[in-house]
Amino acid sequence: MPAPRPERADAPLGDTACRGLKIVIVGGFGVGKTTMVRSVSEIRPLDTEATMTHESLGVDDASDVPGKSTTTVAFDFGRITIDTENVLYLFGAPGQQRFWFLWDRLFTGALGAIVLVDQRRIEDSWYAIDRLEHQRTPFIVACNNFGAGYRPEEIRDALDLDPHVPLLDCDARERESSKQVLIALIEHLSETTSRPPLLVPETAS
């Protein structure tokens, strides 16, 4: 069941907002990217969820995500107002291999990225990390809570992550958990770039 929409679903963009900051959420098929955007966005998210039909059989492998009946066919979009001037725009990338050609375009102009991982299907995240490294886009890795129970060092080894890349657990269904992931990304960006630090506002909770 999709996460409930935030109470601020129709929040207008302030007149003083003049700086848009782009964050991309990427990962394998069915790892929870749409769910994360829905859980933390201050507006009613724009999504391109389509019902999976028999035409996708043999094209999109849903065997590891039983019960999944819809899929993103372009991207998800959400928004968080940071302060009077800065706005965070969230883009959730489609996970199916046939839509990977869209990823490089989504990464263009991104401040940073979140790689969302299902610990039961760690190999599905390799391509996302490879493309982000190729594009030189800073990123962190968040393991969505599907109960696999691997130790952080095992996941880090499996993904061959550089030591400086943050790795954390999350529950993409929970707004507070998704907000903590965003905060971790902003903190990572403030440590690795010359940009002044940004704060994800309390109203995102």
Short mmCIF file of C-alpha atoms in Angstrom, two decimals:
data_model
loop_
_atom_site.label_atom_id
_atom_site.label_comp_id
_atom_site.label_asym_id
_atom_site.label_seq_id
_atom_site.Cartn_x
_atom_site.Cartn_y
_atom_site.Cartn_z
CA MET A 1 0.00 0.00 0.00
CA PRO A 2 1.43 3.46 -0.92
CA ALA A 3 2.53 5.73 1.91
CA PRO A 4 -0.11 8.30 2.88
CA ARG A 5 0.33 11.68 1.25
CA PRO A 6 1.71 14.47 3.44
CA GLU A 7 -0.79 16.90 4.95
CA ARG A 8 0.86 19.67 2.91
CA ALA A 9 -0.09 17.96 -0.34
CA ASP A 10 -1.11 21.22 -2.02
CA ALA A 11 1.60 23.47 -0.55
CA PRO A 12 2.37 26.31 -3.00
CA LEU A 13 5.93 27.25 -3.86
CA GLY A 14 6.97 30.47 -2.12
CA ASP A 15 7.47 33.62 -4.19
CA THR A 16 11.00 34.07 -2.81
CA ALA A 17 12.23 30.62 -3.87
CA CYS A 18 14.99 31.20 -6.40
CA ARG A 19 17.35 28.22 -6.14
CA GLY A 20 16.34 24.71 -7.08
CA LEU A 21 18.53 21.83 -5.89
CA LYS A 22 18.16 18.49 -7.64
CA ILE A 23 18.43 15.14 -5.84
CA VAL A 24 18.05 11.81 -7.64
CA ILE A 25 16.90 8.59 -5.97
CA VAL A 26 18.08 5.58 -7.94
CA GLY A 27 18.31 1.83 -7.55
CA GLY A 28 17.02 -1.48 -8.82
CA PHE A 29 13.48 -2.49 -9.72
CA GLY A 30 11.10 -2.45 -6.75
CA VAL A 31 13.54 -1.19 -4.09
CA GLY A 32 11.21 1.61 -2.87
CA LYS A 33 12.19 4.73 -4.82
CA THR A 34 8.60 5.82 -5.49
CA THR A 35 7.72 5.08 -1.87
CA MET A 36 10.54 7.28 -0.59
CA VAL A 37 9.52 10.22 -2.77
CA ARG A 38 5.91 9.85 -1.63
CA SER A 39 6.83 9.61 2.04
CA VAL A 40 8.94 12.76 2.27
CA SER A 41 7.59 15.17 -0.38
CA GLU A 42 5.75 18.24 0.88
CA ILE A 43 3.53 18.23 -2.20
CA ARG A 44 1.42 15.54 -3.77
CA PRO A 45 4.15 13.73 -5.73
CA LEU A 46 4.03 13.46 -9.48
CA ASP A 47 4.61 9.87 -10.46
CA THR A 48 4.42 7.87 -13.64
CA GLU A 49 3.27 4.61 -12.11
CA ALA A 50 1.68 2.28 -14.64
CA THR A 51 -0.02 -1.05 -14.08
CA MET A 52 2.15 -4.00 -14.96
CA THR A 53 0.53 -6.13 -17.66
CA HIS A 54 1.24 -9.42 -19.40
CA GLU A 55 3.24 -7.44 -21.97
CA SER A 56 5.99 -6.98 -19.36
CA LEU A 57 6.42 -10.72 -18.82
CA GLY A 58 9.92 -11.72 -19.85
CA VAL A 59 10.93 -8.04 -19.94
CA ASP A 60 10.66 -6.90 -16.31
CA ASP A 61 11.62 -9.59 -13.81
CA ALA A 62 9.21 -9.18 -10.87
CA SER A 63 9.93 -12.58 -9.34
CA ASP A 64 11.83 -11.01 -6.44
CA VAL A 65 9.12 -8.43 -5.69
CA PRO A 66 5.93 -10.50 -5.23
CA GLY A 67 2.75 -8.49 -5.08
CA LYS A 68 4.16 -5.58 -7.09
CA SER A 69 1.49 -4.56 -9.60
CA THR A 70 2.71 -1.13 -10.78
CA THR A 71 6.00 0.27 -12.03
CA THR A 72 7.58 3.65 -12.77
CA VAL A 73 7.89 4.25 -16.51
CA ALA A 74 9.58 7.69 -16.48
CA PHE A 75 10.35 9.21 -13.08
CA ASP A 76 8.81 10.30 -9.79
CA PHE A 77 8.95 13.92 -8.67
CA GLY A 78 8.61 15.52 -5.24
CA ARG A 79 9.59 18.74 -3.48
CA ILE A 80 10.88 19.94 -0.12
CA THR A 81 11.23 23.63 0.76
CA ILE A 82 14.50 24.11 2.65
CA ASP A 83 14.19 27.85 3.37
CA THR A 84 12.79 30.98 1.73
CA GLU A 85 15.22 30.74 -1.18
CA ASN A 86 16.22 27.07 -1.53
CA VAL A 87 14.00 24.24 -2.72
CA LEU A 88 14.96 20.58 -2.95
CA TYR A 89 13.55 18.73 -5.96
CA LEU A 90 13.45 14.92 -5.70
CA PHE A 91 13.57 12.72 -8.80
CA GLY A 92 12.98 8.98 -8.46
CA ALA A 93 14.53 7.09 -11.37
CA PRO A 94 12.87 4.03 -12.95
CA GLY A 95 14.52 0.77 -11.95
CA GLN A 96 13.90 -1.51 -14.93
CA GLN A 97 16.86 -2.13 -17.21
CA ARG A 98 14.90 -1.02 -20.29
CA PHE A 99 14.67 2.49 -18.79
CA TRP A 100 18.30 2.84 -17.75
CA PHE A 101 18.94 5.06 -20.78
CA LEU A 102 17.06 7.79 -18.88
CA TRP A 103 19.43 7.75 -15.91
CA ASP A 104 22.28 9.84 -17.31
CA ARG A 105 19.81 12.57 -18.24
CA LEU A 106 18.30 12.50 -14.75
CA PHE A 107 21.76 12.74 -13.20
CA THR A 108 22.59 15.85 -15.23
CA GLY A 109 22.63 18.87 -12.92
CA ALA A 110 22.02 16.79 -9.79
CA LEU A 111 23.51 18.04 -6.53
CA GLY A 112 23.75 14.44 -5.33
CA ALA A 113 22.03 11.08 -5.33
CA ILE A 114 20.65 8.38 -3.04
CA VAL A 115 21.21 4.76 -4.08
CA LEU A 116 18.38 2.77 -2.53
CA VAL A 117 19.25 -0.89 -1.96
CA ASP A 118 17.23 -4.02 -1.28
CA GLN A 119 19.65 -6.22 0.69
CA ARG A 120 18.07 -9.34 -0.82
CA ARG A 121 19.09 -8.13 -4.31
CA ILE A 122 22.30 -6.21 -3.78
CA GLU A 123 23.52 -6.91 -7.32
CA ASP A 124 20.63 -4.79 -8.68
CA SER A 125 22.41 -1.68 -7.33
CA TRP A 126 25.75 -2.19 -9.05
CA TYR A 127 24.75 -0.39 -12.24
CA ALA A 128 23.42 2.65 -10.36
CA ILE A 129 26.69 3.06 -8.48
CA ASP A 130 28.70 2.57 -11.66
CA ARG A 131 26.76 5.29 -13.52
CA LEU A 132 26.97 7.75 -10.64
CA GLU A 133 30.72 7.25 -10.36
CA HIS A 134 31.03 7.68 -14.11
CA GLN A 135 29.06 10.93 -13.95
CA ARG A 136 31.05 12.06 -10.89
CA THR A 137 27.79 12.60 -8.99
CA PRO A 138 28.23 12.41 -5.18
CA PHE A 139 25.98 9.80 -3.55
CA ILE A 140 25.16 7.89 -0.42
CA VAL A 141 23.71 4.38 -0.08
CA ALA A 142 20.55 3.63 1.92
CA CYS A 143 19.42 0.05 2.58
CA ASN A 144 15.64 -0.16 2.60
CA ASN A 145 14.41 -2.32 5.46
CA PHE A 146 13.34 -5.60 3.89
CA GLY A 147 14.69 -7.67 6.78
CA ALA A 148 17.68 -9.38 5.14
CA GLY A 149 19.91 -8.59 8.10
CA TYR A 150 23.35 -8.31 6.53
CA ARG A 151 26.04 -6.46 8.46
CA PRO A 152 27.07 -3.03 7.11
CA GLU A 153 30.58 -4.23 6.30
CA GLU A 154 29.14 -7.13 4.27
CA ILE A 155 26.98 -4.74 2.23
CA ARG A 156 29.88 -2.33 1.77
CA ASP A 157 32.08 -5.17 0.51
CA ALA A 158 29.36 -6.50 -1.81
CA LEU A 159 28.87 -3.05 -3.34
CA ASP A 160 32.63 -2.32 -3.38
CA LEU A 161 31.93 1.08 -1.84
CA ASP A 162 34.69 3.57 -1.25
CA PRO A 163 35.25 4.16 2.49
CA HIS A 164 34.05 7.77 2.27
CA VAL A 165 30.60 6.84 0.88
CA PRO A 166 28.02 6.84 3.71
CA LEU A 167 25.96 3.67 4.17
CA LEU A 168 22.83 3.66 6.34
CA ASP A 169 19.59 1.78 6.97
CA CYS A 170 16.16 3.25 6.31
CA ASP A 171 12.47 2.50 5.95
CA ALA A 172 11.32 4.29 2.80
CA ARG A 173 7.70 4.11 4.00
CA GLU A 174 8.44 6.32 7.00
CA ARG A 175 8.75 10.08 6.49
CA GLU A 176 11.17 10.56 9.36
CA SER A 177 13.42 7.77 8.13
CA SER A 178 13.45 9.16 4.57
CA LYS A 179 14.20 12.62 5.94
CA GLN A 180 17.22 11.26 7.82
CA VAL A 181 18.52 9.83 4.54
CA LEU A 182 18.23 13.25 2.92
CA ILE A 183 20.01 14.86 5.86
CA ALA A 184 22.82 12.30 5.56
CA LEU A 185 23.18 13.16 1.88
CA ILE A 186 23.26 16.91 2.54
CA GLU A 187 25.87 16.40 5.28
CA HIS A 188 27.95 14.26 2.92
CA LEU A 189 27.73 16.94 0.22
CA SER A 190 28.75 19.67 2.66
CA GLU A 191 31.83 17.63 3.59
CA THR A 192 32.90 16.81 0.05
CA THR A 193 32.11 20.06 -1.80
CA SER A 194 32.69 23.76 -1.25
CA ARG A 195 28.97 24.52 -1.09
CA PRO A 196 27.66 25.96 2.18
CA PRO A 197 25.71 23.36 4.17
CA LEU A 198 21.95 23.15 3.67
CA LEU A 199 19.45 21.97 6.22
CA VAL A 200 16.40 19.83 5.55
CA PRO A 201 13.64 21.64 7.47
CA GLU A 202 11.69 20.22 10.38
CA THR A 203 8.49 20.65 8.34
CA ALA A 204 9.59 17.66 6.28
CA SER A 205 8.92 15.47 9.32
#
